[in-house]
Short mmCIF file of C-alpha atoms and ligand atoms in Angstrom, two decimals:
data_model
loop_
_atom_site.label_atom_id
_atom_site.label_comp_id
_atom_site.label_asym_id
_atom_site.label_seq_id
_atom_site.Cartn_x
_atom_site.Cartn_y
_atom_site.Cartn_z
CA MET A 1 0.00 0.00 0.00
CA THR A 2 1.26 3.47 -0.85
CA ARG A 3 1.69 5.43 2.37
CA ILE A 4 0.80 8.98 1.37
CA TYR A 5 1.51 11.41 4.22
CA ASN A 6 0.71 14.69 2.49
CA PRO A 7 -1.85 14.00 -0.28
CA LEU A 8 -1.81 17.58 -1.59
CA ILE A 9 1.89 17.37 -2.44
CA GLU A 10 2.50 13.66 -2.96
CA THR A 11 -0.27 13.18 -5.51
CA MET A 12 0.53 16.35 -7.49
CA SER A 13 1.40 16.04 -11.13
CA ARG A 14 5.08 16.46 -11.91
CA LYS A 15 4.23 19.67 -13.74
CA ASP A 16 2.39 21.19 -10.76
CA LEU A 17 5.26 20.22 -8.47
CA VAL A 18 7.83 21.88 -10.73
CA ASP A 19 5.61 25.01 -10.90
CA LEU A 20 5.47 25.10 -7.10
CA GLN A 21 9.25 24.67 -6.93
CA TRP A 22 9.75 27.53 -9.32
CA ARG A 23 7.53 29.86 -7.26
CA ARG A 24 9.54 28.99 -4.16
CA VAL A 25 12.91 29.37 -5.90
CA ARG A 26 11.84 32.80 -7.20
CA LYS A 27 10.85 33.91 -3.69
CA LEU A 28 14.14 32.66 -2.29
CA VAL A 29 16.14 34.46 -4.98
CA GLU A 30 14.42 37.76 -4.16
CA ARG A 31 14.80 37.30 -0.44
CA ALA A 32 18.46 36.22 -0.58
CA HIS A 33 19.35 39.16 -2.80
CA ALA A 34 17.52 41.63 -0.57
CA GLN A 35 18.63 40.30 2.82
CA SER A 36 22.06 38.72 2.50
CA PRO A 37 25.25 40.52 1.44
CA LEU A 38 26.82 37.12 0.69
CA TRP A 39 24.16 36.09 -1.82
CA ARG A 40 23.91 39.61 -3.24
CA GLY A 41 27.66 39.38 -3.93
CA VAL A 42 27.20 36.04 -5.69
CA PHE A 43 24.53 37.57 -7.96
CA GLU A 44 26.67 40.63 -8.66
CA ARG A 45 29.77 38.61 -9.52
CA ALA A 46 27.65 36.51 -11.90
CA GLY A 47 26.30 39.73 -13.45
CA VAL A 48 22.69 38.76 -12.89
CA ARG A 49 19.75 40.57 -11.25
CA PRO A 50 16.96 38.61 -9.53
CA GLU A 51 14.37 39.76 -12.09
CA GLN A 52 16.51 38.24 -14.86
CA ILE A 53 15.95 34.80 -13.38
CA ARG A 54 12.64 33.88 -14.99
CA SER A 55 12.67 30.09 -14.85
CA LEU A 56 14.30 27.15 -13.10
CA ASP A 57 16.56 26.83 -16.14
CA ASP A 58 17.70 30.45 -15.69
CA PHE A 59 18.37 29.71 -12.04
CA ARG A 60 20.46 26.64 -12.92
CA GLN A 61 22.33 28.31 -15.73
CA ARG A 62 22.90 31.86 -14.50
CA LEU A 63 23.64 31.41 -10.81
CA PRO A 64 27.00 29.72 -10.10
CA THR A 65 27.29 26.96 -7.52
CA ILE A 66 28.81 27.82 -4.16
CA GLY A 67 31.07 25.68 -1.99
CA LYS A 68 32.23 25.27 1.58
CA ASP A 69 35.25 27.56 1.09
CA GLU A 70 33.05 30.53 0.22
CA PHE A 71 30.93 29.96 3.33
CA LEU A 72 34.07 29.82 5.48
CA ALA A 73 35.51 33.01 3.95
CA ASP A 74 32.16 34.74 4.54
CA GLN A 75 32.19 33.68 8.19
CA LEU A 76 35.69 35.06 8.67
CA ASP A 77 34.45 38.30 7.15
CA ALA A 78 31.38 38.52 9.40
CA PRO A 79 31.85 36.23 12.40
CA PRO A 80 30.38 34.04 13.66
CA TRP A 81 27.46 33.32 11.28
CA GLY A 82 28.61 35.17 8.16
CA HIS A 83 26.53 37.38 5.88
CA ARG A 84 24.43 34.34 5.01
CA LEU A 85 22.31 34.65 8.12
CA MET A 86 18.98 36.17 7.13
CA THR A 87 17.49 36.54 10.60
CA ASP A 88 18.36 38.30 13.82
CA PRO A 89 20.81 35.98 15.65
CA ARG A 90 18.58 36.33 18.71
CA SER A 91 15.82 34.50 16.84
CA LEU A 92 17.96 31.38 16.43
CA ALA A 93 16.87 28.28 18.31
CA PHE A 94 19.86 26.18 17.32
CA SER A 95 23.15 26.41 15.47
CA PHE A 96 24.76 23.46 13.72
CA LEU A 97 28.45 23.26 12.97
CA THR A 98 29.84 21.10 10.21
CA SER A 99 32.70 18.90 11.28
CA GLY A 100 36.04 17.71 10.09
CA THR A 101 38.30 20.71 9.71
CA SER A 102 39.95 23.06 12.17
CA GLY A 103 37.87 24.94 14.73
CA LYS A 104 37.76 27.97 12.44
CA GLY A 105 36.93 25.83 9.45
CA GLN A 106 33.50 24.70 10.54
CA GLU A 107 30.51 26.10 8.69
CA VAL A 108 27.82 27.50 10.98
CA HIS A 109 24.19 27.04 10.02
CA GLY A 110 21.63 28.78 12.21
CA ARG A 111 18.10 27.42 12.62
CA THR A 112 15.03 29.26 13.88
CA VAL A 113 12.10 27.52 15.56
CA GLY A 114 10.37 27.74 12.16
CA ASP A 115 13.29 25.89 10.58
CA LEU A 116 13.04 23.17 13.22
CA PHE A 117 9.30 22.78 12.46
CA GLU A 118 10.19 22.34 8.79
CA THR A 119 12.74 19.69 9.75
CA GLY A 120 10.04 18.03 11.83
CA SER A 121 7.67 17.95 8.87
CA SER A 122 10.35 16.42 6.62
CA TRP A 123 11.00 13.73 9.18
CA ALA A 124 7.30 13.10 9.71
CA THR A 125 6.98 12.32 6.00
CA SER A 126 10.07 10.13 6.04
CA LEU A 127 8.94 8.21 9.14
CA TYR A 128 5.41 7.70 7.82
CA TRP A 129 6.78 6.38 4.53
CA SER A 130 8.94 4.01 6.60
CA GLY A 131 5.83 2.47 8.16
CA VAL A 132 6.37 4.06 11.59
CA MET A 133 3.38 5.44 13.54
CA PRO A 134 3.10 8.05 16.32
CA GLY A 135 3.26 6.29 19.68
CA ASP A 136 5.83 3.79 18.43
CA THR A 137 8.97 2.98 20.39
CA ALA A 138 12.14 4.04 18.61
CA TYR A 139 15.88 3.81 19.13
CA HIS A 140 18.22 6.50 17.87
CA MET A 141 21.68 4.97 17.45
CA LEU A 142 23.43 7.68 15.45
CA PRO A 143 25.97 9.80 17.35
CA LEU A 144 24.63 13.15 18.49
CA GLY A 145 27.02 16.05 18.13
CA LEU A 146 27.23 19.52 16.66
CA THR A 147 26.36 18.49 13.11
CA GLY A 148 22.84 18.74 11.76
CA GLY A 149 21.79 15.22 10.72
CA PRO A 150 21.49 13.12 13.87
CA VAL A 151 20.21 15.99 16.07
CA SER A 152 17.57 16.90 13.48
CA MET A 153 16.56 13.27 13.35
CA PHE A 154 16.07 13.32 17.11
CA PHE A 155 13.86 16.46 16.90
CA GLY A 156 11.94 14.91 14.04
CA MET A 157 11.31 11.62 15.82
CA GLN A 158 10.01 13.42 18.90
CA ALA A 159 7.89 15.87 16.92
CA TYR A 160 6.30 12.97 15.05
CA GLY A 161 5.30 11.43 18.37
CA LEU A 162 7.75 8.58 18.79
CA GLN A 163 9.01 7.50 22.18
CA VAL A 164 12.72 7.82 21.59
CA PHE A 165 15.57 6.03 23.36
CA LEU A 166 18.91 7.70 22.69
CA ALA A 167 21.00 4.57 22.58
CA ALA A 168 24.13 5.85 20.86
CA ALA A 169 26.05 6.16 24.11
CA LEU A 170 25.46 2.53 25.12
CA ASP A 171 27.70 -0.31 24.04
CA GLY A 172 26.31 -3.06 21.84
CA GLU A 173 25.32 -5.50 24.61
CA ALA A 174 23.58 -2.75 26.59
CA ARG A 175 21.65 -1.64 23.50
CA LEU A 176 20.49 -5.14 22.79
CA ALA A 177 19.45 -5.65 26.42
CA MET A 178 17.47 -2.42 26.29
CA MET A 179 15.78 -3.43 23.06
CA ARG A 180 14.70 -6.70 24.67
CA ARG A 181 13.22 -4.71 27.57
CA PHE A 182 11.50 -1.92 25.60
CA LYS A 183 10.61 -3.58 22.31
CA PRO A 184 11.42 -1.41 19.29
CA ASN A 185 9.02 -0.61 16.47
CA PHE A 186 11.78 1.27 14.73
CA PHE A 187 15.46 2.07 15.02
CA ALA A 188 17.94 4.24 13.18
CA ALA A 189 21.61 3.29 12.82
CA SER A 190 24.44 3.56 10.35
CA ALA A 191 24.67 0.66 7.90
CA LEU A 192 27.96 -0.14 9.58
CA TYR A 193 26.42 -0.37 13.01
CA LEU A 194 23.59 -2.55 11.73
CA ARG A 195 26.22 -5.12 10.73
CA ARG A 196 27.56 -5.07 14.27
CA LEU A 197 24.13 -5.32 15.89
CA THR A 198 23.29 -8.25 13.63
CA ALA A 199 26.47 -10.06 14.68
CA LEU A 200 25.62 -9.39 18.33
CA CYS A 201 22.17 -10.91 17.86
CA GLN A 202 23.79 -14.01 16.41
CA GLU A 203 26.33 -14.24 19.24
CA HIS A 204 23.58 -14.00 21.87
CA GLY A 205 21.12 -16.23 20.06
CA VAL A 206 18.65 -13.39 19.48
CA ASP A 207 16.29 -14.00 16.57
CA PRO A 208 14.79 -10.58 15.77
CA ARG A 209 11.83 -12.11 13.94
CA ARG A 210 10.81 -13.86 17.16
CA GLU A 211 11.96 -11.28 19.72
CA PHE A 212 10.96 -8.10 17.87
CA PRO A 213 7.93 -9.09 15.79
CA GLN A 214 6.55 -5.54 16.13
CA LEU A 215 9.62 -4.03 14.40
CA ARG A 216 8.23 -2.06 11.46
CA SER A 217 11.42 -0.81 9.84
CA ILE A 218 15.07 0.07 10.30
CA LYS A 219 16.42 3.39 9.09
CA ILE A 220 19.99 3.42 7.84
CA ALA A 221 22.06 6.45 6.93
CA MET A 222 25.57 7.69 6.25
CA ILE A 223 27.42 4.80 4.60
CA GLY A 224 26.83 2.92 1.34
CA TYR A 225 26.11 -0.81 1.19
CA GLU A 226 25.68 -3.75 -1.14
CA ILE A 227 22.17 -4.57 -2.28
CA ASP A 228 22.61 -8.28 -1.41
CA TRP A 229 23.52 -7.29 2.11
CA ALA A 230 20.36 -5.14 2.35
CA ARG A 231 18.22 -8.11 1.26
CA GLU A 232 19.88 -10.35 3.83
CA MET A 233 19.30 -7.75 6.55
CA GLU A 234 15.61 -7.49 5.68
CA ASP A 235 15.36 -11.24 5.85
CA PHE A 236 17.21 -11.51 9.17
CA TRP A 237 15.36 -8.65 10.90
CA GLY A 238 12.00 -9.43 9.33
CA CYS A 239 11.29 -5.84 8.28
CA LYS A 240 12.09 -3.24 5.65
CA LEU A 241 15.35 -1.35 5.54
CA THR A 242 14.80 2.31 4.74
CA GLU A 243 17.34 5.04 4.07
CA THR A 244 17.48 8.81 4.50
CA TYR A 245 19.91 11.32 3.05
CA ALA A 246 21.05 14.21 5.18
CA SER A 247 23.67 16.93 5.25
CA THR A 248 23.94 19.97 7.47
CA GLN A 249 23.55 22.22 4.42
CA SER A 250 20.56 20.45 2.85
CA GLY A 251 18.79 19.62 6.08
CA ALA A 252 17.95 16.21 7.40
CA GLY A 253 15.15 13.89 6.43
CA ILE A 254 14.84 15.77 3.15
CA ALA A 255 15.28 12.68 0.96
CA SER A 256 14.07 9.21 1.91
CA THR A 257 13.10 5.89 0.48
CA CYS A 258 9.32 5.45 0.24
CA GLU A 259 7.31 2.44 1.50
CA HIS A 260 9.38 0.15 -0.78
CA GLY A 261 12.42 0.61 1.46
CA VAL A 262 15.89 0.24 -0.03
CA VAL A 263 15.01 -2.81 -2.17
CA LEU A 264 12.36 -2.60 -4.89
CA PRO A 265 9.91 -5.49 -5.36
CA ASP A 266 11.99 -6.68 -8.34
CA GLY A 267 15.16 -6.80 -6.20
CA ARG A 268 16.84 -3.69 -7.60
CA ARG A 269 18.12 -0.77 -5.53
CA SER A 270 15.40 1.75 -4.84
CA MET A 271 15.68 5.53 -4.68
CA MET A 272 15.50 8.23 -2.04
CA HIS A 273 12.84 10.73 -3.15
CA PHE A 274 13.71 14.36 -2.43
CA LEU A 275 10.87 16.38 -0.92
CA GLU A 276 11.13 18.72 -3.86
CA HIS A 277 8.61 21.25 -2.56
CA LYS A 278 11.12 21.88 0.26
CA LEU A 279 14.37 21.48 -1.60
CA PHE A 280 15.45 22.06 -5.19
CA PHE A 281 18.13 19.55 -6.11
CA GLU A 282 20.29 19.00 -9.15
CA VAL A 283 22.66 16.18 -10.07
CA VAL A 284 25.33 17.57 -12.36
CA ASN A 285 28.13 15.84 -14.23
CA PRO A 286 31.23 17.63 -12.88
CA GLN A 287 33.11 17.32 -16.19
CA SER A 288 30.43 18.42 -18.64
CA GLY A 289 28.35 20.56 -16.25
CA LYS A 290 25.26 18.87 -17.72
CA PRO A 291 22.38 17.52 -15.63
CA ALA A 292 22.56 13.74 -15.14
CA GLU A 293 19.94 11.54 -16.80
CA ASP A 294 18.16 8.73 -14.97
CA GLY A 295 20.78 6.25 -13.74
CA GLU A 296 23.74 8.59 -14.32
CA GLU A 297 26.20 9.76 -11.71
CA GLY A 298 26.95 13.36 -10.77
CA GLU A 299 27.49 15.84 -7.95
CA LEU A 300 24.52 16.72 -5.77
CA ILE A 301 23.71 20.43 -5.69
CA VAL A 302 21.07 21.68 -3.27
CA THR A 303 18.93 24.79 -2.81
CA SER A 304 16.89 24.87 0.39
CA LEU A 305 13.37 26.24 -0.05
CA ASP A 306 12.10 25.85 3.50
CA ARG A 307 14.82 27.60 5.53
CA GLU A 308 14.41 30.89 7.29
CA ALA A 309 17.82 31.55 8.86
CA SER A 310 20.54 30.08 6.63
CA PRO A 311 19.12 28.86 3.32
CA VAL A 312 21.62 27.75 0.68
CA LEU A 313 21.39 28.47 -3.07
CA ARG A 314 23.05 25.96 -5.39
CA PHE A 315 25.37 24.54 -2.74
CA ALA A 316 27.76 21.99 -4.26
CA THR A 317 27.79 19.17 -1.67
CA GLY A 318 30.74 17.16 -3.02
CA ASP A 319 28.47 14.10 -2.71
CA LYS A 320 28.66 11.70 -5.63
CA VAL A 321 25.14 10.38 -6.30
CA VAL A 322 23.16 8.53 -8.98
CA PHE A 323 20.18 10.52 -10.26
CA ARG A 324 16.87 8.68 -10.35
CA SER A 325 13.75 9.98 -12.05
CA HIS A 326 10.45 9.59 -10.18
CA CYS A 327 9.41 7.25 -13.02
CA SER A 328 11.92 4.65 -11.86
CA CYS A 329 9.98 4.00 -8.61
CA PRO A 330 6.64 2.15 -8.76
CA CYS A 331 5.14 4.30 -5.93
CA GLY A 332 3.90 6.96 -8.35
CA ARG A 333 5.00 10.01 -6.34
CA PRO A 334 6.15 12.97 -8.42
CA PHE A 335 9.47 13.35 -6.57
CA ASP A 336 12.76 12.68 -8.35
CA GLY A 337 15.70 11.58 -6.23
CA ILE A 338 18.92 9.65 -5.91
CA GLU A 339 19.72 5.96 -5.78
CA ALA A 340 19.67 4.38 -2.33
CA GLY A 341 22.86 2.84 -0.94
CA THR A 342 25.34 4.44 -3.33
CA VAL A 343 26.00 7.97 -2.02
CA ALA A 344 29.78 8.51 -2.09
CA ARG A 345 32.21 11.45 -2.19
CA TYR A 346 34.17 13.25 -4.87
CA ASP A 347 36.84 14.17 -2.33
CA SER A 348 38.55 12.03 0.30
CA MET A 349 35.99 12.71 3.03
CA MET A 350 35.07 9.82 5.29
CA LYS A 351 32.23 9.54 7.77
CA VAL A 352 33.70 8.56 11.12
CA ARG A 353 31.32 8.11 14.06
CA GLY A 354 28.88 10.38 12.26
CA MET A 355 31.44 13.15 11.73
CA ASN A 356 32.74 14.26 8.36
CA PHE A 357 36.47 13.73 8.38
CA TRP A 358 38.99 14.76 5.73
CA PRO A 359 42.38 12.95 5.96
CA GLU A 360 43.99 16.19 4.76
CA ALA A 361 42.96 17.78 8.07
CA ALA A 362 44.99 15.12 9.93
CA ASP A 363 47.93 15.61 7.53
CA ALA A 364 47.97 19.31 8.33
CA VAL A 365 48.25 18.60 12.06
CA VAL A 366 50.74 15.73 11.90
CA PHE A 367 53.18 17.24 9.42
CA LYS A 368 53.47 20.47 11.38
CA HIS A 369 55.76 18.42 13.63
CA ALA A 370 59.28 18.10 12.31
CA GLU A 371 59.75 14.93 14.38
CA VAL A 372 57.36 12.95 12.17
CA ASP A 373 58.67 11.17 9.10
CA ASP A 374 55.34 9.73 7.92
CA TYR A 375 52.24 8.01 9.24
CA ASN A 376 49.44 5.58 8.38
CA GLY A 377 45.83 6.15 9.33
CA ILE A 378 43.40 3.30 9.81
CA VAL A 379 39.66 3.40 10.42
CA ARG A 380 38.30 0.09 11.66
CA VAL A 381 35.54 -1.40 13.80
CA ALA A 382 36.57 -2.62 17.24
CA ASP A 383 35.07 -5.72 18.85
CA ASN A 384 32.59 -3.58 20.80
CA GLY A 385 31.24 -2.19 17.53
CA ARG A 386 32.75 1.26 17.92
CA GLU A 387 34.60 2.86 15.05
CA VAL A 388 38.25 3.35 15.94
CA VAL A 389 40.72 5.67 14.25
CA GLU A 390 44.40 4.83 14.69
CA LEU A 391 47.42 6.78 13.54
CA ARG A 392 50.74 4.97 13.44
CA ILE A 393 53.51 7.50 13.48
CA ARG A 394 56.99 6.87 12.13
CA PHE A 395 59.53 9.17 13.74
CA LYS A 396 62.56 10.52 11.97
CA ASP A 397 65.73 8.83 13.22
CA GLY A 398 66.62 9.93 16.74
CA VAL A 399 63.86 12.56 16.88
CA PRO A 400 62.48 13.82 19.23
CA THR A 401 64.70 11.39 21.19
CA ASP A 402 64.74 7.65 21.44
CA ASP A 403 63.53 8.02 24.99
CA ALA A 404 60.21 6.16 25.30
CA GLU A 405 58.74 8.58 27.81
CA THR A 406 59.37 11.63 25.65
CA ARG A 407 57.83 9.87 22.69
CA ALA A 408 54.79 8.84 24.70
CA ARG A 409 54.26 12.47 25.77
CA PHE A 410 54.58 13.61 22.18
CA LEU A 411 51.98 11.05 21.04
CA LYS A 412 49.52 12.10 23.78
CA ALA A 413 49.91 15.77 22.86
CA LEU A 414 49.36 14.91 19.20
CA GLU A 415 46.16 13.02 20.09
CA ALA A 416 44.81 16.15 21.80
CA GLU A 417 45.82 18.38 18.90
CA LEU A 418 44.16 16.08 16.37
CA LYS A 419 40.95 15.96 18.40
CA GLU A 420 40.89 19.75 18.67
CA ASN A 421 41.43 20.27 14.96
CA THR A 422 39.32 17.50 13.45
CA ASN A 423 36.70 16.80 16.14
CA VAL A 424 37.49 13.11 15.78
CA SER A 425 39.19 11.18 18.61
CA MET A 426 42.14 9.16 17.40
CA ARG A 427 44.64 6.83 19.01
CA VAL A 428 48.15 7.84 18.08
CA LEU A 429 50.69 5.03 18.23
CA ASP A 430 54.41 4.75 17.62
CA ALA A 431 54.81 2.52 14.57
CA GLY A 432 58.39 1.77 15.59
CA SER A 433 58.04 0.82 19.22
CA ASP A 434 55.11 -1.60 19.11
CA GLY A 435 56.81 -4.03 16.80
CA VAL A 436 54.99 -3.05 13.61
CA GLN A 437 57.73 -3.56 11.08
CA SER A 438 55.65 -4.32 8.06
CA ILE A 439 53.89 -0.99 7.95
CA THR A 440 53.80 0.13 4.36
CA TYR A 441 53.60 3.75 3.38
CA LYS A 442 51.82 3.59 0.10
CA GLU A 443 50.64 6.66 -1.69
CA LYS A 444 47.31 6.14 0.02
CA ARG A 445 48.09 7.08 3.60
CA TRP A 446 44.65 6.19 4.94
CA LYS A 447 42.88 2.86 4.96
CA ASP A 448 39.21 2.33 5.68
CA LEU A 449 38.92 -1.24 6.97
CA ARG A 450 35.40 -0.90 8.31
CA ARG A 451 33.72 -3.09 5.75
CA GLN A 452 36.37 -5.79 6.00
CA SER A 453 36.49 -5.78 9.79
CA SER A 454 32.72 -5.88 10.15
CA PRO A 455 31.20 -9.21 10.90
CA THR A 456 29.92 -10.96 7.81
CA PRO A 457 26.17 -10.80 7.37
CA PRO A 458 24.09 -13.86 8.13
CA THR A 459 22.79 -16.02 5.33
CA GLY A 460 19.18 -15.99 6.43
CA GLY A 461 16.62 -15.60 9.21
ZN1 LIG B 1 8.82 5.61 -4.40
#
């Protein structure tokens, strides 16, 4: 059954939806030009006046995309929110900071109460599509921090009327014990963590189909996955897997799989439909600059239509996605979207414990120290299911000294410096002193072993 949450929008014709989008884009263009020196500057540099933008095609073709660097420069110019902020700072209910670079390098996105209501309505749609109902018991297993996604999800779950357990801080055994006590109708976790939880169930002889028969769906986010794995998970847990796309700039809950979940009835990957009345998205081939056709890959560019405080116009996310037309999903909704399970990056960014992390940020910290010859970075999953980041440092000969205590102090100080500059906790080890002789310094300094070190999925329920 098609689970329509907002009949007015979800049963619109594609043409009516695009008309609505255009009216909202036009309003945003006028407002951004009138209220924000940053956006006014973007228009002026492009040599275009708001009244010259007369269609969505004009908007796409005449307004350049904007990136993270321009937001950061703007914030330095007008700290702390930049000229992007279109409301009185005193009207902000929340500010999100993007993660992964130095303290000064984090974008700030303010949200008013109105913005939070909009986030709530996006999540309500996403949750309803996922088969979840108000009054249900839910577990939130994504790490809460300063970034937008997981916190917005928490607001959204509460606003929709779910009883939410914030389980991210518990270890795997404690989470499972809690789930056996307060039976879940729904939980949200990274695809990576779902692997771990599945292995824990197997270790403890927990059959989710028997123990959690009321489980309606599982929401996964953040990390890509194989379609076979998704099918196996649905079989093991006895419910649909659903997926939601989020970024601090685009907002959370803004694109989700519909009632089909991540696997279509014919076994193919499904799509995440963007709520296009709230967000105008484009998928653009970075080489040709042309919009991607159905099934083609490109960079995701977003324009937020429902934001009061810090809307973005043609923000280039750096996310590599596969464009899917609404026609490719049997649900019949008019919303286009992106393929489920295949969101990746054009740059080297990795998601670590829910934070965006660029290895270059670690390079900048480590190589400031003349004592360091080189290092290897590893991201892996520890036995307790937590993601662990390890840096193995190779010292230059005789530097700082061969004295173990001095080296240990240096490594501790480096750990603190890395945490401060990247927001990600790392263990810094001496590659020389712990007997690691075979460490190879290939051109790729970082290795992501999370998929390999995850427990293998079960073969059936
Ligand atoms: Zn659909």
